[in-house]
Amino acid sequence: MHSIRSKIAIITVLVILTSVLSVFGASYFIIQRETDQNSVDMMNLINSDTNKALEKYFESIEQSVEITSNIAIDDLDSVVLANYGAIKTGTDISAQTPDQIKALDDYLESYCNRVQGLFSGVAENTQGINSYYYCISPEISKNVHGFFYMKEGKTGLIEKDPLDASNLTPSEQLGATWYDTAVDMGRPGWVGPYIFQKEWVYSYFVPIYKAGMLIGVLGMDIPCEILMDQVKDISIYDTGFVCLLDKDAKVIYHPDLPITSDLDELQLSVSSETFTKENSGNDLIRYEAHGTKRQMSFSTLSNGMHVVCIAPTEEINAPWITLIRDIALITVIVIFVFVFLILLVIGALTRPLKQLTNASKRLADADYDVDLTYQGKDEIGALTNAFMRMRDQLKLYIENLNHQIFYDTMTDIPNMRHFFKLAVEEKKRILSEGLDPVMVYIDIIGIRYYNRQYGFEMGDKLIMDFSKILAENFGEHRICRFSGDHFTAVAEGDKVDEILQKVLDECRTAVDGKELPIRVGIYNNALEDVDVNVACDRAKFAADRKKGELSSTITYYDEDMLKRNEINVHIIQNLDRAIEEGWIKVYYQPIVRASNGQVCDEEALARWIDPELGFLSPGYFIPALEQAKLIYKLDLYVLEQVLKKMKKQKELGYYLISQSINLSRMDFESCDIVEEIRKRVDAEGIDHSLISVEITESVIGEEFDFMKEQVARFQKLGFPVWMDDFGSGYSSLDVLHQLHFDLIKFDMRFMERFDEGEEGKIIVTELVNMAISLGLDTLCEGVELEEQVEFLREIGCTRIQGYYYGKPTPFEEIVAKIERGEALTVENPEEADYYASIGRLNLYDFSTLSNGENDEIMTQYFNSLPMCIIEVNDTKLWYNRCNRSYRDFLKRTLNIDFKTLKRDILDTKDREESTFLKAIMHCCREGGRLIVDEKMGQDTYVHTLIRRIGVNPVTGTSAIAVAILTIANESTSGMATTK
Amino acid sequence: MKNDHFCRLFLCVLLTASIFVDTSCGSQTSTSKTLQQFEPKKYEISHFLVAVEDEPDTVDFQCTSIHYTIAQNVFNRLVEMENDEAGNMQILPSLAKSWEISDDGREYTFHLQEAVEFSNGKPLTASDVQFTFERLLTHPDSCNSDIVDIIVGAGELESGETDHLEGFRILDDLNFVITIEQPFEAFLACLSMPGASILDQESTMAAGDLFGKDPKWTIGTGSFVLRKWTPGEGMLLTANQHCWMGIPKCEGLDLRFVNDAREIRRMFENGEIDVLDLDELGNAAEFFLHGSEYQDRLFSVPRIGITYIAINESIEPLSDVRVRKAMQMAINRPVLLAAVYGGRGQIENGIFPHGLYGYNPDLPEIPYDPEAAKELLAKAGLEDGFDLTVSVNSASTRWELQVLEMAKSMWDEVGIRAKIKVIDESDFMSKRKNGELACYTAQWMADFNDPDNFIYTFFGNSHNTTYRSLCYSDEKVMKRIQQARVISDSKERIKEYQDLERIIVQEDAAWIPLYSRTRYYVTSERLQGIQASWNGSVKNKYCEMSIISDEE
């Protein structure tokens, strides 16, 4: 990871480096060029200075000689020369006479003296000369040679013997005598360097002409040493120097080379041509000599001499190379210093950031105690501040949140999550004390009804009050509100009873002085050391075992429950296997229509025949599967089996009768059960009306609207929906009001208590009545006795289920029974409507007969009318059923017991004459209704309403409803009181 | 370095500009126009021929008798004069491609070259010639009017009686007739003089006083065009690319105004001057004549002029021809020449020097014979000699003095006691004009290549001869001289001149001819094709010289 610090440092360094490098590069070239230019300027300056000095020097010599020479020419009298025969003409060839020679010599002698006199004066005023002389041409005079003055030692110019031009030694350097050289030159000029009188000299000669004739050579010598002195001490850079070359580019002075060395020896890369220029101009001449690179500039003097300035390139470049090196060094130092400073500064800047980062990390790791010290007023300071505020806020929120998470909002006691933690700790603590920890599960009984009665607010208050009781007795951190009205607590095994007793005591007056019943389950860890949540589960399980009891209970989780639990686990784990391997069998229990005693429905019931555990009760595996939310698998499996069976029935040519399947509340939660069922039923091509769905009342309870919708969906699809186990729990009649079921199935407990008194019968009767009034079919299960059957038939319960007719049986057995002819008759579906319509007729409800006519008096009157249903086939007729009033009527009026035997009308005469019978027959044939009066016995006239309510399409049997409207000699009130 | 940068920058700009110009339509004509306008800039001054000049007041050749360099290089004349191989004068056509002379020698019919243009593009016509001659006669500062004063009506025009030169008749643009008052064989030679150079009427009239002073207004037909005149420094002349004679061989002339001998020498030695007239150097000239260095670059030509010693016949005892002859014979002229000029010249024995048209090589030599001279003096009754005052102009050059000093010493030998008297220039001139000087020395250089220019000047009439303090007395001879002028047959005329020359010098010893000098030039190494005209001047031959440029 690159920290901001290193990033900024790197970027800054890069920026500095880039700019430094570009500046460096630019300055490199600029300096190089400048240095180059400087060296050119400097060397040229030295050249021109030297040049000027030398030029001045030479000029002074030249002037001296020329001044003298001008006078020497002017002083010479050409007339005299002519007269003394010195001037020769082409025509005059006569030789000079001795007199003339003598005279000329004399003349010349004096002439030379004059010139010498002048020249000496001039020479004395001329610096740096070695000698001056006038050498008379031997052609003018053989005797007069002129004069010669020369410096010797440190003395001044001393007269020497005149130089005889005809007797001079040729100079090695000049290739001739200096005199001849001068004469050959023909004009004033510098000659040299050459050795004269053992000394290297440079001479300025002026040939003197008069009348076109050479008179002699006037000259001055300068020692080369003086020239050398002029340049010897000039040094450029370290070893650079100035040297002098003569006009032929031969060395006059060079620190390393002897005088007159050739140009070649300098190893200049240039030819002597180069030196014909006045100077080297703006460019230095670069060359390499003796392995050293050098640069040279030169300038040419007016006399052709060259001043050459030479310096090694290395030295010329040395300053700028040093400069560059220094700059580079400084740059490196600057960069280092900058990097250091940047690191420092950025370090200082980023320290709070770093702190912040660390703090953030710690904060991210939920360390809310992290503290920051930075107090700066800059952005980071602000950030730090903000961070601190954020931390405080966060801390607050987290604490708050933690509380919310770990504590129940309503009761402010630990919630489940928190409790588990606490419980684990508590368990450890208790165990460490050598005690057995127990888990207590507490449920308030009937809180739902309390809520409904007093409102949720009061309910909540109750829960809060109760939680206070628990907190007081168990301790604040040993209890928990699990959910709703469920609480858990942890306690020591030896103290739990004591604590609970106190709790129960307090509960006795908890609800405004009234008792608050609670259901308590206890799991002692001694039974089996399990996790806290498992213990909780088991405690709940124990408590739930007493579900339904309305007073306070305390239940210990025992070995059985443990075993049961194991079974549950087994069931849940093996459901799929059970389905696959056929451990689950579907048994069918017949449902018989009360009106004809034929099987009109079958209820499909799952049976778990476990290879390990044997036959498992649905009471075991259904709750287990419900709890595991796996019940839908079972239920759908059952449906599939049912459909398979129906397919088979079809194949076998049996009547297809309605099959009912049980649905659990969990089915609706686990999947779209409506759709799942429809899919499967449609897949088998079974009519929806043939599959009834049984839903227990408890299913409806909690999510009423949802269930209402689901029921409506089933019904819309044509599936009849039955309410199962009506009357088993907190059944509410309101449900029946809100939801329209196709059938109500009364819980078998009604039959179980059949013998326990009249109350049960009354309830059932009234319930059936109510159902009939609501237009619902009724079914009673758990019917085992004939009298029960009779009772149910009488009260108008349309269908009956129970061992009386048959246990749940596998299909194979049913088939076998059928084959054996032992099976119950199965209702022909075509007759179903007929019997259904008979069954639906409420003998307690006149409206079913009056066909909607609103006659208040009649209604009042007939509300308790004796009624019966008579079936008529051809001439035979028999009672299908009747109401109690009718029985009473029969008993009292005709003194006969109600019997369902078939009788032939044509059997007895009297019966043939009976108007009543006639009317029935008529009604049978014609339909509609009739009111007949018949005299029954003595003085008794019976006013009867007869109406056909249906015709069996198979047998042609007609069902006739009969209502005794009035009995002439009896008061209606008397009839009404009959029970 | 900086120059490099500048050059590069300039090149870039130029390149950009040229691209711009090339790509932009329709601008090409204007470009070429611009080029024409700036034509002179094409010249590279370093290729110009460099010569030294005295700075003139004016280059108006009609108004100066000193400075003819511009006249000779920027202008042309109707004819030019040149010597043929035999040294005889030849009149060559110039602006006049041909001419006819009437039998009576008075009418000259000239035919101008066709398609000659002045450097301003104006064509040359006969009226330009007429304008030139009329201006020559009428210009108040004119000093060369004598060239054309022989034309009929010149006097009247000059005096203002008329505004028209009667003797000048234009036939058409290119042809015209000049009538002169009397036949004059040297008339054409006169027309070849620089003063007779032909002007452009239009521009010269427009120029007014600026002509000859402002290069812009100094328009001619010659080989060069005067471009620039920087007072105190020099003049620049560029080659006339449209010159009717053809383009000159050098790109231009760079004339420097320098008159210090030492400076001139320095410049030459530094290679700054291409043509050096050694006359300019005085004593220093010797340094170029001797020694080996300049021998190859020396160029010598005869100087058409004569150095003489004038003898005033009107002053005793010089009126005696024997005395004059004695004076002639007493002078050792070769020694004189040698002593003064190192023998660089020719001994002359008459009036017409070597190189002059009509020079007579057969003229007997005047011997150096002091004894004979003495005898002659004795015969004249001057055995003891006589005193003679010899005058020297204070402004005269050293050589005049030297000549006279030597002559003095030579005359001394024979008893003539000469006394050299240096007198003030104006005094000298007025005395000479009045014929009062007894003896002096001078030289006469040919104005034009005709003997008339010599003999008439000195001996043509009594005025002329008095004017030179010669005071020649033989009227007959003078008459003959005048008559010789109109001898139309040149041979006849030369014969007559030569005869007269012999009479005047050899018989009458009217003057002492000394010598004619050789003229020397040194050229720079880069100059090629140096030539001189008949009178030894190189100034009107610049167009024939070329400069070898360094690059080549």
XYZ file of N, CA, C and O in Angstrom, chain A residues 544-671:
512
model
N -45.455 -26.712 26.221
C -46.481 -26.883 25.192
C -47.254 -28.192 25.353
O -48.338 -28.357 24.787
N -46.660 -29.057 26.126
C -47.381 -30.294 26.340
C -48.683 -30.033 27.085
O -49.626 -30.809 26.985
N -48.714 -28.953 27.771
C -49.912 -28.622 28.527
C -50.739 -27.572 27.816
O -51.554 -26.898 28.411
N -50.493 -27.428 26.568
C -51.236 -26.450 25.789
C -52.712 -26.808 25.834
O -53.075 -27.994 25.712
N -53.504 -25.829 25.958
C -54.936 -26.084 26.017
C -55.463 -26.003 27.443
O -56.619 -25.722 27.671
N -54.562 -26.225 28.377
C -55.016 -26.094 29.761
C -55.084 -24.623 30.112
O -54.235 -23.831 29.705
N -56.079 -24.302 30.836
C -56.328 -22.884 31.062
C -55.789 -22.393 32.389
O -55.709 -21.196 32.633
N -55.425 -23.291 33.218
C -54.832 -22.845 34.477
C -53.325 -23.064 34.431
O -52.819 -23.743 33.544
N -52.679 -22.464 35.376
C -51.230 -22.518 35.375
C -50.738 -23.947 35.504
O -51.283 -24.732 36.265
N -49.758 -24.261 34.755
C -49.148 -25.587 34.811
C -47.633 -25.440 34.836
O -47.074 -24.474 34.307
N -47.023 -26.445 35.442
C -45.560 -26.507 35.391
C -45.222 -27.901 34.918
O -45.652 -28.891 35.486
N -44.493 -27.956 33.839
C -44.158 -29.247 33.265
C -42.643 -29.362 33.144
O -41.968 -28.467 32.646
N -42.160 -30.488 33.614
C -40.725 -30.784 33.476
C -40.509 -31.565 32.202
O -41.307 -32.409 31.849
N -39.530 -31.236 31.579
C -39.158 -32.045 30.417
C -38.619 -33.351 30.950
O -37.716 -33.369 31.781
N -39.244 -34.460 30.415
C -38.823 -35.727 30.971
C -38.229 -36.630 29.916
O -38.028 -36.218 28.781
N -38.005 -37.891 30.328
C -37.368 -38.831 29.420
C -38.190 -39.040 28.160
O -37.662 -39.147 27.071
N -39.540 -39.098 28.376
C -40.429 -39.330 27.237
C -40.281 -38.246 26.201
O -40.225 -38.486 25.002
N -40.317 -37.084 26.705
C -40.190 -35.945 25.791
C -38.868 -35.985 25.043
O -38.791 -35.691 23.862
N -37.903 -36.431 25.798
C -36.604 -36.554 25.172
C -36.651 -37.533 24.012
O -36.168 -37.271 22.916
N -37.350 -38.625 24.352
C -37.476 -39.660 23.329
C -38.277 -39.124 22.142
O -37.916 -39.289 20.973
N -39.371 -38.471 22.527
C -40.243 -37.894 21.506
C -39.431 -36.935 20.626
O -39.558 -36.929 19.415
N -38.637 -36.243 21.252
C -37.790 -35.307 20.542
C -36.870 -36.020 19.560
O -36.699 -35.597 18.426
N -36.354 -37.133 20.063
C -35.486 -37.902 19.177
C -36.236 -38.386 17.955
O -35.734 -38.365 16.835
N -37.512 -38.783 18.255
C -38.336 -39.241 17.141
C -38.550 -38.102 16.153
O -38.433 -38.274 14.944
N -38.850 -36.965 16.728
C -39.035 -35.799 15.850
C -37.838 -35.571 14.945
O -37.987 -35.367 13.743
N -36.710 -35.663 15.566
C -35.489 -35.469 14.781
C -35.398 -36.506 13.680
O -35.111 -36.192 12.523
N -35.734 -37.729 14.089
C -35.702 -38.822 13.126
C -36.652 -38.563 11.956
O -36.303 -38.734 10.806
N -37.827 -38.064 12.336
C -38.841 -37.802 11.312
C -38.363 -36.743 10.339
O -38.410 -36.926 9.120
N -37.882 -35.705 10.910
C -37.459 -34.589 10.054
C -36.314 -35.026 9.152
O -36.292 -34.725 7.967
N -35.417 -35.787 9.738
C -34.257 -36.183 8.951
C -34.607 -37.187 7.872
O -33.939 -37.277 6.854
N -35.682 -37.950 8.134
C -35.948 -39.047 7.210
C -37.166 -38.875 6.333
O -37.598 -39.815 5.692
N -37.704 -37.643 6.311
C -38.935 -37.453 5.557
C -38.775 -37.849 4.107
O -39.565 -38.647 3.593
N -37.749 -37.321 3.491
C -37.568 -37.591 2.059
C -37.410 -39.092 1.815
O -37.994 -39.661 0.902
N -36.592 -39.665 2.690
C -36.366 -41.089 2.548
C -37.674 -41.853 2.732
O -37.986 -42.792 1.990
N -38.457 -41.404 3.708
C -39.721 -42.045 4.005
C -40.648 -41.980 2.814
O -41.300 -42.970 2.458
N -40.658 -40.815 2.160
C -41.506 -40.670 0.984
C -41.017 -41.576 -0.126
O -41.780 -42.329 -0.729
N -39.692 -41.530 -0.321
C -39.125 -42.322 -1.417
C -39.318 -43.826 -1.195
O -39.672 -44.557 -2.106
N -39.057 -44.217 0.024
C -39.062 -45.655 0.271
C -40.427 -46.197 0.698
O -40.576 -47.355 1.074
N -41.406 -45.276 0.671
C -42.772 -45.730 0.914
C -43.075 -46.021 2.359
O -43.956 -46.820 2.666
N -42.294 -45.411 3.282
C -42.640 -45.614 4.692
C -43.945 -44.932 5.011
O -44.653 -45.287 5.915
N -44.213 -43.898 4.176
C -45.452 -43.173 4.433
C -46.545 -43.782 3.580
O -46.397 -43.900 2.370
N -47.582 -44.164 4.239
C -48.710 -44.765 3.513
C -49.913 -43.867 3.692
O -50.044 -43.173 4.699
N -50.740 -43.847 2.668
C -51.962 -43.065 2.798
C -53.110 -44.038 3.115
O -53.311 -45.024 2.418
N -53.793 -43.751 4.193
C -54.942 -44.551 4.600
C -56.194 -43.747 4.325
O -56.165 -42.527 4.390
N -57.227 -44.436 4.015
C -58.452 -43.740 3.660
C -59.544 -44.133 4.652
O -59.802 -45.324 4.892
N -60.168 -43.131 5.224
C -61.269 -43.423 6.151
C -62.560 -42.971 5.485
O -62.637 -41.834 4.991
N -63.505 -43.865 5.437
C -64.751 -43.508 4.736
C -65.550 -42.455 5.503
O -65.545 -42.446 6.729
N -66.203 -41.615 4.753
C -67.154 -40.656 5.312
C -68.502 -41.023 4.697
O -68.632 -41.147 3.484
N -69.467 -41.227 5.585
C -70.749 -41.765 5.124
C -71.823 -40.701 5.186
O -71.860 -39.889 6.107
N -72.585 -40.695 4.126
C -73.678 -39.732 4.121
C -74.799 -40.248 5.023
O -75.211 -41.408 4.931
N -75.191 -39.356 5.906
C -76.186 -39.774 6.898
C -77.507 -40.127 6.242
O -78.201 -41.068 6.663
N -77.818 -39.488 5.160
C -79.140 -39.670 4.574
C -79.281 -41.001 3.863
O -80.404 -41.473 3.684
N -78.183 -41.629 3.463
C -78.361 -42.905 2.783
C -77.394 -43.968 3.288
O -77.410 -45.101 2.806
N -76.496 -43.599 4.213
C -75.579 -44.570 4.790
C -74.534 -45.069 3.820
O -73.875 -46.068 4.050
N -74.377 -44.339 2.731
C -73.368 -44.746 1.751
C -72.135 -43.854 1.855
O -72.205 -42.698 2.301
N -71.005 -44.444 1.457
C -69.745 -43.678 1.530
C -69.774 -42.581 0.459
O -69.900 -42.858 -0.715
N -69.768 -41.371 0.964
C -69.802 -40.279 -0.019
C -68.448 -39.560 -0.120
O -68.189 -38.837 -1.043
N -67.597 -39.750 0.893
C -66.266 -39.123 0.872
C -65.285 -40.068 1.530
O -65.680 -40.987 2.242
N -64.007 -39.784 1.265
C -62.987 -40.502 2.012
C -61.949 -39.460 2.441
O -61.600 -38.556 1.691
N -61.486 -39.622 3.688
C -60.426 -38.717 4.131
C -59.103 -39.453 3.992
O -58.930 -40.561 4.468
N -58.168 -38.772 3.326
C -56.848 -39.367 3.155
C -56.016 -39.000 4.353
O -55.875 -37.847 4.714
N -55.454 -40.035 4.978
C -54.653 -39.799 6.178
C -53.290 -40.458 5.983
O -53.196 -41.580 5.499
N -52.249 -39.703 6.390
C -50.902 -40.238 6.218
C -50.574 -41.137 7.406
O -50.910 -40.830 8.539
N -49.896 -42.260 7.079
C -49.423 -43.151 8.125
C -47.946 -43.397 7.870
O -47.505 -43.575 6.743
N -47.211 -43.281 8.966
C -45.739 -43.429 8.850
C -45.382 -44.755 9.464
O -45.432 -44.934 10.672
N -45.035 -45.683 8.642
C -44.629 -46.976 9.171
C -43.123 -47.039 9.015
O -42.574 -47.285 7.959
N -42.500 -46.744 10.162
C -41.048 -46.588 10.125
C -40.385 -47.952 10.268
O -40.778 -48.757 11.129
N -39.384 -48.237 9.433
C -38.729 -49.542 9.564
C -37.989 -49.666 10.896
O -37.785 -50.779 11.382
N -37.629 -48.551 11.504
C -36.911 -48.595 12.767
C -37.859 -48.514 13.952
O -37.809 -49.320 14.863
N -38.703 -47.476 13.841
C -39.523 -47.157 14.999
C -40.930 -47.756 14.930
O -41.732 -47.585 15.835
N -41.181 -48.398 13.767
C -42.512 -48.979 13.636
C -43.539 -47.930 13.268
O -43.201 -46.926 12.661
N -44.803 -48.209 13.642
C -45.889 -47.313 13.292
C -45.791 -46.024 14.094
O -45.744 -46.043 15.325
N -45.711 -44.921 13.355
C -45.597 -43.616 14.020
C -46.922 -42.911 13.938
O -47.548 -42.875 12.882
N -47.307 -42.375 15.049
C -48.591 -41.686 15.071
C -48.486 -40.362 14.341
O -47.455 -39.687 14.407
N -49.564 -40.027 13.669
C -49.583 -38.703 13.041
C -49.395 -37.630 14.091
O -48.806 -36.603 13.807
N -49.862 -37.926 15.286
C -49.668 -36.968 16.383
C -48.188 -36.745 16.647
O -47.794 -35.759 17.233
N -47.321 -37.672 16.234
C -45.883 -37.497 16.358
C -45.312 -36.725 15.192
O -44.633 -35.720 15.343
N -45.599 -37.314 14.028
C -44.816 -36.755 12.905
C -45.406 -35.501 12.310
O -44.674 -34.700 11.743
N -46.735 -35.335 12.479
C -47.269 -34.123 11.878
C -46.791 -32.867 12.603
O -46.264 -31.958 11.973
N -46.889 -32.811 13.927
C -46.338 -31.619 14.600
C -44.851 -31.458 14.303
O -44.357 -30.353 14.112
N -44.130 -32.601 14.285
C -42.690 -32.486 14.002
C -42.441 -31.870 12.649
O -41.603 -30.974 12.503
N -43.180 -32.350 11.657
C -42.976 -31.822 10.315
C -43.460 -30.391 10.204
O -42.876 -29.581 9.480
N -44.549 -30.126 10.939
C -45.043 -28.750 10.925
C -43.985 -27.815 11.481
O -43.682 -26.772 10.919
N -43.407 -28.288 12.581
C -42.396 -27.461 13.201
C -41.218 -27.254 12.262
O -40.644 -26.153 12.181
N -40.882 -28.265 11.531
C -39.764 -28.161 10.596
C -40.182 -27.552 9.260
O -39.376 -27.440 8.352
N -41.459 -27.174 9.196
C -42.007 -26.598 7.958
C -41.823 -27.523 6.759
O -41.608 -27.090 5.631
N -41.894 -28.820 7.064
C -41.752 -29.770 5.976
C -43.063 -30.474 5.676
O -43.138 -31.310 4.784
N -44.072 -30.025 6.404
C -45.355 -30.720 6.298
C -45.921 -30.674 4.881
O -46.604 -31.591 4.452
N -45.581 -29.608 4.162
C -46.131 -29.499 2.804
C -45.694 -30.658 1.936
O -46.406 -31.126 1.060
N -44.484 -31.136 2.200
C -44.012 -32.279 1.414
C -44.914 -33.485 1.643
O -45.305 -34.173 0.706
N -45.211 -33.650 2.900
C -46.056 -34.772 3.264
C -47.446 -34.607 2.666
O -47.976 -35.517 2.030
N -47.985 -33.410 2.852
C -49.342 -33.176 2.391
C -49.461 -33.327 0.889
O -50.418 -33.920 0.385
N -48.463 -32.805 0.203
C -48.516 -32.938 -1.250
C -48.315 -34.391 -1.671
O -48.893 -34.860 -2.648
N -47.494 -35.075 -0.893
C -47.290 -36.493 -1.190
C -48.603 -37.254 -1.034
O -48.971 -38.060 -1.877
N -49.288 -36.871 0.036
C -50.579 -37.518 0.281
C -51.517 -37.243 -0.897
O -52.155 -38.158 -1.420
N -51.539 -35.975 -1.328
C -52.398 -35.623 -2.456
C -52.052 -36.460 -3.679
O -52.936 -37.007 -4.356
N -50.735 -36.550 -3.895
C -50.311 -37.315 -5.069
C -50.793 -38.764 -4.978
O -51.270 -39.342 -5.963
N -50.649 -39.315 -3.780
C -51.098 -40.688 -3.591
C -52.602 -40.803 -3.810
O -53.082 -41.753 -4.428
N -53.308 -39.774 -3.295
C -54.761 -39.776 -3.459
C -55.120 -39.767 -4.939
O -55.948 -40.550 -5.394
N -54.441 -38.893 -5.663
C -54.744 -38.779 -7.083
C -54.428 -40.083 -7.802
O -55.167 -40.524 -8.688
N -53.304 -40.691 -7.353
C -52.912 -41.969 -7.949
C -53.997 -43.011 -7.703
O -54.378 -43.776 -8.583
N -54.454 -42.950 -6.446
C -55.496 -43.915 -6.064
C -56.761 -43.712 -6.890
O -57.357 -44.654 -7.389
N -57.118 -42.434 -7.070
C -58.337 -42.132 -7.817
C -58.214 -42.626 -9.247
O -59.156 -43.155 -9.836
N -57.004 -42.495 -9.765
C -56.748 -42.965 -11.118
C -57.016 -44.468 -11.194
O -57.649 -44.971 -12.118
N -56.506 -45.102 -10.144
C -56.660 -46.548 -10.088
C -58.141 -46.925 -9.954
O -58.622 -47.824 -10.624
N -58.833 -46.171 -9.082
C -60.274 -46.417 -8.883
C -61.016 -46.317 -10.204
O -61.845 -47.139 -10.549
N -60.617 -45.289 -10.922
C -61.245 -45.090 -12.228
C -61.024 -46.311 -13.096
O -61.942 -46.819 -13.735
N -59.746 -46.763 -13.045
C -59.404 -47.904 -13.867
C -60.234 -49.118 -13.463
O -60.651 -49.937 -14.282
N -60.442 -49.207 -12.141
C -61.170 -50.354 -11.646
C -62.682 -50.212 -11.836
O -63.447 -51.135 -11.562
N -63.092 -49.024 -12.261
C -64.516 -48.816 -12.534
C -65.323 -48.479 -11.300
O -66.530 -48.624 -11.285
N -64.583 -48.061 -10.255
C -65.305 -47.652 -9.071
C -65.842 -46.252 -9.241
O -65.376 -45.482 -10.043
N -66.866 -46.003 -8.379
C -67.322 -44.632 -8.338
C -66.217 -43.764 -7.806
O -65.513 -44.144 -6.875
N -66.104 -42.618 -8.398
C -65.125 -41.683 -7.861
C -65.848 -40.777 -6.904
O -66.797 -40.090 -7.273
N -65.412 -40.864 -5.654
C -66.050 -39.993 -4.679
C -65.034 -38.991 -4.153
O -63.836 -39.162 -4.328
N -65.567 -37.966 -3.562
C -64.724 -36.878 -3.069
C -63.723 -37.399 -2.048
O -64.040 -38.200 -1.197
N -62.489 -36.902 -2.200
C -61.421 -37.267 -1.290
C -60.992 -35.998 -0.560
O -60.802 -34.952 -1.168
N -60.860 -36.168 0.751
C -60.420 -34.948 1.445
C -58.989 -35.127 1.936
O -58.593 -36.221 2.305
N -58.250 -34.004 1.837
C -56.877 -34.058 2.325
C -56.720 -32.971 3.378
O -57.403 -31.944 3.351
N -55.766 -33.207 4.296
C -55.544 -32.261 5.373
C -54.431 -31.305 5.011
O -53.390 -31.683 4.479
N -54.656 -30.033 5.275
C -53.594 -29.062 5.061
C -53.239 -28.443 6.388
O -54.096 -28.216 7.224
N -51.998 -28.215 6.545
C -51.521 -27.579 7.768
C -51.293 -26.094 7.483
O -51.138 -25.687 6.346
N -51.266 -25.349 8.555
C -50.987 -23.919 8.397
C -49.612 -23.722 7.736
O -49.393 -22.830 6.956
N -48.713 -24.618 8.085
C -47.357 -24.533 7.546
C -47.300 -24.701 6.040
O -46.400 -24.217 5.377
N -48.292 -25.423 5.512
C -48.331 -25.579 4.053
C -48.446 -24.232 3.378
O -47.818 -23.980 2.357
N -49.273 -23.396 4.002
C -49.473 -22.072 3.388
C -48.233 -21.199 3.524
O -47.982 -20.339 2.698
N -47.479 -21.485 4.563
C -46.275 -20.692 4.739
C -45.135 -21.179 3.862
O -44.276 -20.403 3.443
N -45.119 -22.474 3.624
C -43.982 -23.027 2.910
C -44.071 -22.856 1.406
O -43.053 -22.774 0.721
N -45.273 -22.837 0.888
C -45.380 -22.726 -0.565
C -46.760 -22.211 -0.920
O -47.590 -22.000 -0.055
